[in-house]
Amino acid sequence: MKTYQSEQIRNIALLGNTGSGKTILAESMMFEGKVIDRKGTIEAKSTVSDYSEIEQQNERSIFSTVLHTEFMNSKLNVIDTPGSDDFVGAVVSSLHTADYGVMVINAQYGMEVGTEIFGRHAEKLNKPIIFAINHLDHDKANFDQTIESLKVSYGSKVAVVQYPVDQGADFSSIIDVLKMKMYRFKGDTGEREELDIPAEELPKAEEMQNALIESAAENDEALMEKFFDQGTLSEDEMRAGIQTGLIERGLFPVFCISAKRSIGVKRLMEFIINVCPAPNELPPVKDAEGKEIKCDVSDPTSLFVFKTAVESHIGEINYFKVMSGKVAEGQDLINTKNDGKERLSQLFVVAGKNRTKVTELCAGDIGAAVKLKNTKTNHTLCAPGKSISFEPLTFPNAKYRTAVKAKNESDTEKLGEYLNRAHQEDPTIEIEYSKELKQIILYGQGEHHLNILKWQLLNLYKIDVEFLPPRIPYRETITKVAQADYRHKKQSGGAGQFGEVHMVIEPYVEDAPPPVKYKVNGREINVNVRGTEEIPLEWGGKLVFYNCIVGGSIDARFMPAILKGIMEKMEEGPLTGSYARDIRVAIYDGKMHPVDSNEISFKLAGRTAFRTAFKNAGPKIMEPVYEVEVIVPSDKMGDVMSDLQNRRSIILGMDSDKGFERINARVPLAELHKYSTSLSSLTSGRATYSMKFSSYEQVPADVQEKLLKAYEEESEEE
Ligand SMILES: Nc1nc2c(ncn2[C@@H]2O[C@H](COP(=O)(O)OP(=O)(O)OP(=O)(O)O)[C@@H](O)[C@H]2O)c(=O)[nH]1
Ligand SMILES: [Mg+2]
């Protein structure tokens, strides 16, 4: 395969709601570029893009797939992405890599939740978007309504370049108001005739053309002036205006296609090659230090790895974009993440699972390398001596958690190894080995997301795992002052044990002055603080420990043992065994025995006194509460609201945003188990949400009651 220069390259990511037709569009593009001579279908499990077994089983894309095709003496790199929100990680990395997003829209439904979600990611990454209105051959296709739905979000930036003449089952013709031509397609091969616009369509076509001219002029002052002077713009001027608008995200051009029947696909590709600037004509990007890195072949080499995967037969494969310079087969580069040397002994361009060896790739191009030693997603490789390093990709927060366990205990170690690998392949899968919950917690984007991982573990790595309800990291604290004494005494034969501790405990409040006097149960206890230890707890909150011993009733050397005993109970709270937090303890009296007192006795006395005091101090269980944002179509708003209310939520606000309703609420984590699945079934997959940790809050009395009972039962069983 020949080497393509930067100016011959275009990089696009196909985005859109699940089922909008991205994979079929990719297939059609491969067909137009003669990478394949027959188009595969989803149903026959024969597309280039959905080549993995799990995608074929599910009849949908799950991973991003890199493809390329040669067209008009250019190389079009296409990244097909999954449309389900569960796999948003693949969308983010693809969109980051591509220079343009082609947002595929199903003309039966118009704007869908996937359009909304991925549109936001494109906005965040500042990527230009081209709309491809697909499924126009469907009986229920409605182009005008689709455009209206897009305008709710994108307003007058929606610039219609084409409209269908005969949408529906007989769809065959498109009018292109940039070229002022009609394209008529025969059969399903993309073969087309270029015709003059028929007289009866001319008034509409001219009206649409005027609208497009105005949109094109709007993004360029010089063009605007010309437009005012001449009342029109030439085709080239329009193209220039569209180009400026597209790059600045001031204009979103709309194309008409039927991916399945190859209608309009070639014209869309022509537009991408003719109008969209090549990577070296786009503004330079910045590396992590803010240094501008130009997409220039004559600059030092730098590559950014956007995807690491394990493929059968070849092992680990890294997909990268050449950010600057060029990379040749056999070249040595430095991984700036770990300073390791990597030899790129073989370079490939890929189209699904088909790899073609190449000798060189220029700035802006996308390729793959195998057998790298220690290179993964988000790493930068660069020429020795150049310290170029790109900012890692940032992914949306996890919104689904489950506990995982190998069914066969002997697989536990292997499970850990493969989970780490899964995280490297898909950073939206996160793993926490929770000492606190005594569980391995997996985090992901949805139940489906983690079920795919389960399938992979079983089918690719032969590890059978089960998912269990994840425990909730509750916290325990107190709400009032309490006092307790405890004497630990043991006399059995030889050396005895003796230690007595008197303490007062109270809630910790930031910046509160040290204690002087307590009133507990009508009794006054004066204290004299001799020493303070303020311990920030690993799990959040604080423990403040005051030594208020006067007159040597307990030797200073036993204080650490008392604190140790208290800490043991802080780590395994008296109510439910959860971590305790935000407590002040004052040790103000006690007793020693000249022979029998030792550390162990004081540790036990401290622990038991603390437990007793804790139970009398208005103890409360606290639970993690998350801030949740749900985006839902208006007709499902009521159902989603009442479901949220059943989950002990506090609704913070509601507003309409770009054709969707947005609900902000605070929801306890315990009520969010499998929320993504319920939301999906409540709205037929038309809603989405995100969540982030907010704070710890006291659980209501009835919930506390249940938790206490459950802990008691659990403890009895043990
Ligand atoms: N009638 C018609 N069907 C289409 C068209 N494009 C795709 N389809 C069908 O729609 C279904 C979904 O197409 P895909 O290409 O898998 O959609 P996708 O956007 O890749 O979906 P995800 O991978 O789940 O995100 C398949 O059955 C396709 O055959 C089209 O233009 N017209
Ligand atoms: Mg797909």
mmCIF file of N, CA and C in Angstrom, residues 131-212:
data_model
loop_
_atom_site.group_PDB
_atom_site.id
_atom_site.type_symbol
_atom_site.label_atom_id
_atom_site.label_comp_id
_atom_site.label_asym_id
_atom_site.label_seq_id
_atom_site.Cartn_x
_atom_site.Cartn_y
_atom_site.Cartn_z
ATOM 1 N N PHE A 131 -24.030 16.046 9.754
ATOM 2 C CA PHE A 131 -25.181 15.168 9.969
ATOM 3 C C PHE A 131 -25.447 14.333 8.722
ATOM 4 N N ALA A 132 -25.624 13.028 8.903
ATOM 5 C CA ALA A 132 -26.021 12.158 7.793
ATOM 6 C C ALA A 132 -27.388 11.584 8.157
ATOM 7 N N ILE A 133 -28.419 12.038 7.466
ATOM 8 C CA ILE A 133 -29.773 11.562 7.775
ATOM 9 C C ILE A 133 -29.963 10.244 7.028
ATOM 10 N N ASN A 134 -30.079 9.185 7.803
ATOM 11 C CA ASN A 134 -30.086 7.827 7.242
ATOM 12 C C ASN A 134 -31.495 7.228 7.303
ATOM 13 N N HIS A 135 -31.616 6.022 6.783
ATOM 14 C CA HIS A 135 -32.894 5.282 6.783
ATOM 15 C C HIS A 135 -33.947 6.025 5.951
ATOM 16 N N LEU A 136 -33.502 6.834 4.983
ATOM 17 C CA LEU A 136 -34.496 7.588 4.203
ATOM 18 C C LEU A 136 -35.305 6.676 3.288
ATOM 19 N N ASP A 137 -34.887 5.426 3.181
ATOM 20 C CA ASP A 137 -35.646 4.463 2.382
ATOM 21 C C ASP A 137 -36.713 3.772 3.226
ATOM 22 N N HIS A 138 -36.821 4.190 4.476
ATOM 23 C CA HIS A 138 -37.795 3.534 5.356
ATOM 24 C C HIS A 138 -39.164 4.182 5.199
ATOM 25 N N ASP A 139 -40.208 3.339 5.268
ATOM 26 C CA ASP A 139 -41.585 3.837 5.137
ATOM 27 C C ASP A 139 -41.892 5.008 6.058
ATOM 28 N N LYS A 140 -41.307 4.942 7.254
ATOM 29 C CA LYS A 140 -41.656 5.964 8.250
ATOM 30 C C LYS A 140 -40.647 7.113 8.298
ATOM 31 N N ALA A 141 -39.761 7.167 7.321
ATOM 32 C CA ALA A 141 -38.765 8.245 7.330
ATOM 33 C C ALA A 141 -39.467 9.596 7.223
ATOM 34 N N ASN A 142 -39.001 10.547 8.007
ATOM 35 C CA ASN A 142 -39.584 11.886 7.925
ATOM 36 C C ASN A 142 -38.464 12.919 8.020
ATOM 37 N N PHE A 143 -38.031 13.342 6.849
ATOM 38 C CA PHE A 143 -36.873 14.229 6.776
ATOM 39 C C PHE A 143 -37.149 15.570 7.465
ATOM 40 N N ASP A 144 -38.305 16.175 7.168
ATOM 41 C CA ASP A 144 -38.579 17.511 7.709
ATOM 42 C C ASP A 144 -38.630 17.492 9.233
ATOM 43 N N GLN A 145 -39.302 16.474 9.752
ATOM 44 C CA GLN A 145 -39.381 16.387 11.215
ATOM 45 C C GLN A 145 -38.008 16.164 11.838
ATOM 46 N N THR A 146 -37.206 15.365 11.136
ATOM 47 C CA THR A 146 -35.843 15.114 11.625
ATOM 48 C C THR A 146 -35.062 16.427 11.712
ATOM 49 N N ILE A 147 -35.174 17.230 10.652
ATOM 50 C CA ILE A 147 -34.452 18.517 10.649
ATOM 51 C C ILE A 147 -34.966 19.398 11.791
ATOM 52 N N GLU A 148 -36.289 19.415 11.957
ATOM 53 C CA GLU A 148 -36.851 20.223 13.054
ATOM 54 C C GLU A 148 -36.284 19.771 14.402
ATOM 55 N N SER A 149 -36.189 18.455 14.585
ATOM 56 C CA SER A 149 -35.698 17.966 15.880
ATOM 57 C C SER A 149 -34.230 18.353 16.078
ATOM 58 N N LEU A 150 -33.469 18.388 14.994
ATOM 59 C CA LEU A 150 -32.063 18.805 15.124
ATOM 60 C C LEU A 150 -31.976 20.290 15.468
ATOM 61 N N LYS A 151 -32.925 21.049 14.879
ATOM 62 C CA LYS A 151 -32.884 22.507 15.110
ATOM 63 C C LYS A 151 -33.187 22.861 16.557
ATOM 64 N N VAL A 152 -33.931 21.990 17.247
ATOM 65 C CA VAL A 152 -34.211 22.271 18.654
ATOM 66 C C VAL A 152 -32.885 22.357 19.425
ATOM 67 N N SER A 153 -31.929 21.524 19.035
ATOM 68 C CA SER A 153 -30.635 21.558 19.721
ATOM 69 C C SER A 153 -29.640 22.498 19.059
ATOM 70 N N TYR A 154 -29.616 22.483 17.744
ATOM 71 C CA TYR A 154 -28.532 23.177 17.039
ATOM 72 C C TYR A 154 -28.987 24.470 16.358
ATOM 73 N N GLY A 155 -30.281 24.783 16.453
ATOM 74 C CA GLY A 155 -30.823 26.036 15.925
ATOM 75 C C GLY A 155 -30.483 26.258 14.460
ATOM 76 N N SER A 156 -30.157 27.509 14.129
ATOM 77 C CA SER A 156 -29.943 27.861 12.725
ATOM 78 C C SER A 156 -28.591 27.377 12.228
ATOM 79 N N LYS A 157 -27.825 26.706 13.102
ATOM 80 C CA LYS A 157 -26.535 26.168 12.641
ATOM 81 C C LYS A 157 -26.726 24.930 11.777
ATOM 82 N N VAL A 158 -27.930 24.369 11.800
ATOM 83 C CA VAL A 158 -28.225 23.209 10.954
ATOM 84 C C VAL A 158 -28.328 23.712 9.511
ATOM 85 N N ALA A 159 -27.424 23.265 8.656
ATOM 86 C CA ALA A 159 -27.377 23.770 7.279
ATOM 87 C C ALA A 159 -27.662 22.628 6.310
ATOM 88 N N VAL A 160 -28.868 22.648 5.758
ATOM 89 C CA VAL A 160 -29.290 21.547 4.895
ATOM 90 C C VAL A 160 -28.606 21.672 3.529
ATOM 91 N N VAL A 161 -27.761 20.720 3.200
ATOM 92 C CA VAL A 161 -27.066 20.725 1.904
ATOM 93 C C VAL A 161 -27.888 19.917 0.899
ATOM 94 N N GLN A 162 -28.613 18.922 1.403
ATOM 95 C CA GLN A 162 -29.388 18.042 0.525
ATOM 96 C C GLN A 162 -30.759 17.773 1.137
ATOM 97 N N TYR A 163 -31.730 17.524 0.260
ATOM 98 C CA TYR A 163 -33.004 17.000 0.779
ATOM 99 C C TYR A 163 -33.490 15.866 -0.119
ATOM 100 N N PRO A 164 -34.260 14.940 0.430
ATOM 101 C CA PRO A 164 -34.718 13.797 -0.364
ATOM 102 C C PRO A 164 -35.945 14.189 -1.182
ATOM 103 N N VAL A 165 -36.025 13.663 -2.406
ATOM 104 C CA VAL A 165 -37.189 13.987 -3.241
ATOM 105 C C VAL A 165 -38.305 12.988 -2.961
ATOM 106 N N ASP A 166 -37.938 11.753 -2.726
ATOM 107 C CA ASP A 166 -38.953 10.697 -2.635
ATOM 108 C C ASP A 166 -38.648 9.743 -1.486
ATOM 109 N N GLN A 167 -38.512 10.290 -0.270
ATOM 110 C CA GLN A 167 -38.204 9.415 0.872
ATOM 111 C C GLN A 167 -39.276 8.340 1.019
ATOM 112 N N GLY A 168 -38.897 7.232 1.660
ATOM 113 C CA GLY A 168 -39.818 6.096 1.788
ATOM 114 C C GLY A 168 -39.284 4.932 0.987
ATOM 115 N N ALA A 169 -40.122 3.916 0.829
ATOM 116 C CA ALA A 169 -39.666 2.673 0.211
ATOM 117 C C ALA A 169 -39.080 2.882 -1.191
ATOM 118 N N ASP A 170 -39.573 3.913 -1.907
ATOM 119 C CA ASP A 170 -39.073 4.121 -3.278
ATOM 120 C C ASP A 170 -37.932 5.125 -3.341
ATOM 121 N N PHE A 171 -37.352 5.411 -2.226
ATOM 122 C CA PHE A 171 -36.307 6.446 -2.184
ATOM 123 C C PHE A 171 -35.223 6.194 -3.226
ATOM 124 N N SER A 172 -35.007 7.231 -4.077
ATOM 125 C CA SER A 172 -33.949 7.073 -5.067
ATOM 126 C C SER A 172 -33.274 8.400 -5.403
ATOM 127 N N SER A 173 -33.908 9.535 -5.046
ATOM 128 C CA SER A 173 -33.348 10.807 -5.522
ATOM 129 C C SER A 173 -33.117 11.823 -4.411
ATOM 130 N N ILE A 174 -32.013 12.528 -4.574
ATOM 131 C CA ILE A 174 -31.624 13.557 -3.604
ATOM 132 C C ILE A 174 -31.347 14.834 -4.380
ATOM 133 N N ILE A 175 -31.800 15.947 -3.855
ATOM 134 C CA ILE A 175 -31.416 17.222 -4.473
ATOM 135 C C ILE A 175 -30.343 17.856 -3.608
ATOM 136 N N ASP A 176 -29.247 18.236 -4.286
ATOM 137 C CA ASP A 176 -28.093 18.797 -3.590
ATOM 138 C C ASP A 176 -28.058 20.289 -3.918
ATOM 139 N N VAL A 177 -28.277 21.125 -2.892
ATOM 140 C CA VAL A 177 -28.393 22.550 -3.185
ATOM 141 C C VAL A 177 -27.045 23.270 -3.146
ATOM 142 N N LEU A 178 -25.979 22.549 -2.847
ATOM 143 C CA LEU A 178 -24.648 23.131 -2.991
ATOM 144 C C LEU A 178 -24.236 23.033 -4.458
ATOM 145 N N LYS A 179 -24.486 21.879 -5.040
ATOM 146 C CA LYS A 179 -24.154 21.665 -6.458
ATOM 147 C C LYS A 179 -25.302 22.081 -7.370
ATOM 148 N N MET A 180 -26.477 22.264 -6.809
ATOM 149 C CA MET A 180 -27.717 22.485 -7.561
ATOM 150 C C MET A 180 -27.887 21.416 -8.650
ATOM 151 N N LYS A 181 -27.887 20.187 -8.165
ATOM 152 C CA LYS A 181 -28.067 19.014 -9.037
ATOM 153 C C LYS A 181 -28.990 18.037 -8.330
ATOM 154 N N MET A 182 -29.566 17.165 -9.133
ATOM 155 C CA MET A 182 -30.311 16.070 -8.525
ATOM 156 C C MET A 182 -29.529 14.778 -8.793
ATOM 157 N N TYR A 183 -29.387 13.957 -7.758
ATOM 158 C CA TYR A 183 -28.747 12.643 -7.940
ATOM 159 C C TYR A 183 -29.832 11.591 -7.906
ATOM 160 N N ARG A 184 -29.824 10.759 -8.954
ATOM 161 C CA ARG A 184 -30.799 9.659 -8.935
ATOM 162 C C ARG A 184 -30.025 8.341 -8.895
ATOM 163 N N PHE A 185 -30.409 7.489 -7.977
ATOM 164 C CA PHE A 185 -29.667 6.232 -7.759
ATOM 165 C C PHE A 185 -30.431 5.061 -8.327
ATOM 166 N N LYS A 186 -29.646 4.117 -8.861
ATOM 167 C CA LYS A 186 -30.256 2.895 -9.399
ATOM 168 C C LYS A 186 -29.767 1.722 -8.568
ATOM 169 N N GLY A 187 -30.684 0.899 -8.143
ATOM 170 C CA GLY A 187 -30.295 -0.292 -7.379
ATOM 171 C C GLY A 187 -29.624 0.068 -6.062
ATOM 172 N N ASP A 188 -28.826 -0.880 -5.562
ATOM 173 C CA ASP A 188 -28.222 -0.703 -4.237
ATOM 174 C C ASP A 188 -26.710 -0.578 -4.307
ATOM 175 N N THR A 189 -26.209 -0.205 -5.488
ATOM 176 C CA THR A 189 -24.748 -0.219 -5.640
ATOM 177 C C THR A 189 -24.134 1.169 -5.522
ATOM 178 N N GLY A 190 -24.973 2.165 -5.341
ATOM 179 C CA GLY A 190 -24.450 3.522 -5.241
ATOM 180 C C GLY A 190 -24.283 4.181 -6.607
ATOM 181 N N GLU A 191 -24.598 3.439 -7.641
ATOM 182 C CA GLU A 191 -24.478 4.004 -8.990
ATOM 183 C C GLU A 191 -25.501 5.124 -9.141
ATOM 184 N N ARG A 192 -25.085 6.247 -9.717
ATOM 185 C CA ARG A 192 -26.014 7.385 -9.740
ATOM 186 C C ARG A 192 -25.938 8.162 -11.041
ATOM 187 N N GLU A 193 -27.030 8.859 -11.321
ATOM 188 C CA GLU A 193 -27.040 9.789 -12.452
ATOM 189 C C GLU A 193 -27.059 11.188 -11.859
ATOM 190 N N GLU A 194 -26.366 12.105 -12.523
ATOM 191 C CA GLU A 194 -26.405 13.489 -12.054
ATOM 192 C C GLU A 194 -27.316 14.247 -13.004
ATOM 193 N N LEU A 195 -28.409 14.771 -12.521
ATOM 194 C CA LEU A 195 -29.423 15.370 -13.390
ATOM 195 C C LEU A 195 -29.683 16.825 -13.011
ATOM 196 N N ASP A 196 -30.280 17.549 -13.956
ATOM 197 C CA ASP A 196 -30.737 18.904 -13.606
ATOM 198 C C ASP A 196 -31.925 18.773 -12.667
ATOM 199 N N ILE A 197 -32.092 19.772 -11.853
ATOM 200 C CA ILE A 197 -33.219 19.726 -10.917
ATOM 201 C C ILE A 197 -34.518 19.896 -11.705
ATOM 202 N N PRO A 198 -35.475 18.985 -11.550
ATOM 203 C CA PRO A 198 -36.719 19.111 -12.318
ATOM 204 C C PRO A 198 -37.452 20.415 -11.970
ATOM 205 N N ALA A 199 -38.174 20.929 -12.937
ATOM 206 C CA ALA A 199 -38.824 22.243 -12.796
ATOM 207 C C ALA A 199 -39.682 22.317 -11.539
ATOM 208 N N GLU A 200 -40.409 21.230 -11.244
ATOM 209 C CA GLU A 200 -41.342 21.306 -10.098
ATOM 210 C C GLU A 200 -40.599 21.383 -8.756
ATOM 211 N N GLU A 201 -39.338 20.980 -8.765
ATOM 212 C CA GLU A 201 -38.566 21.043 -7.505
ATOM 213 C C GLU A 201 -37.768 22.344 -7.385
ATOM 214 N N LEU A 202 -37.671 23.074 -8.507
ATOM 215 C CA LEU A 202 -36.773 24.239 -8.498
ATOM 216 C C LEU A 202 -37.080 25.282 -7.421
ATOM 217 N N PRO A 203 -38.378 25.665 -7.272
ATOM 218 C CA PRO A 203 -38.634 26.694 -6.241
ATOM 219 C C PRO A 203 -38.144 26.261 -4.867
ATOM 220 N N LYS A 204 -38.411 25.001 -4.478
ATOM 221 C CA LYS A 204 -37.974 24.521 -3.166
ATOM 222 C C LYS A 204 -36.441 24.489 -3.098
ATOM 223 N N ALA A 205 -35.840 23.973 -4.198
ATOM 224 C CA ALA A 205 -34.372 23.869 -4.214
ATOM 225 C C ALA A 205 -33.743 25.256 -4.076
ATOM 226 N N GLU A 206 -34.330 26.229 -4.756
ATOM 227 C CA GLU A 206 -33.748 27.582 -4.689
ATOM 228 C C GLU A 206 -33.896 28.177 -3.290
ATOM 229 N N GLU A 207 -35.034 27.902 -2.712
ATOM 230 C CA GLU A 207 -35.259 28.400 -1.347
ATOM 231 C C GLU A 207 -34.234 27.793 -0.370
ATOM 232 N N MET A 208 -34.017 26.488 -0.549
ATOM 233 C CA MET A 208 -33.039 25.803 0.321
ATOM 234 C C MET A 208 -31.631 26.307 0.035
ATOM 235 N N GLN A 209 -31.374 26.576 -1.239
ATOM 236 C CA GLN A 209 -30.035 27.057 -1.589
ATOM 237 C C GLN A 209 -29.777 28.426 -0.941
ATOM 238 N N ASN A 210 -30.810 29.277 -0.983
ATOM 239 C CA ASN A 210 -30.643 30.594 -0.361
ATOM 240 C C ASN A 210 -30.350 30.462 1.127
ATOM 241 N N ALA A 211 -31.059 29.536 1.753
ATOM 242 C CA ALA A 211 -30.830 29.330 3.190
ATOM 243 C C ALA A 211 -29.397 28.865 3.425
ATOM 244 N N LEU A 212 -28.910 27.977 2.545
ATOM 245 C CA LEU A 212 -27.546 27.464 2.705
ATOM 246 C C LEU A 212 -26.526 28.576 2.466
#
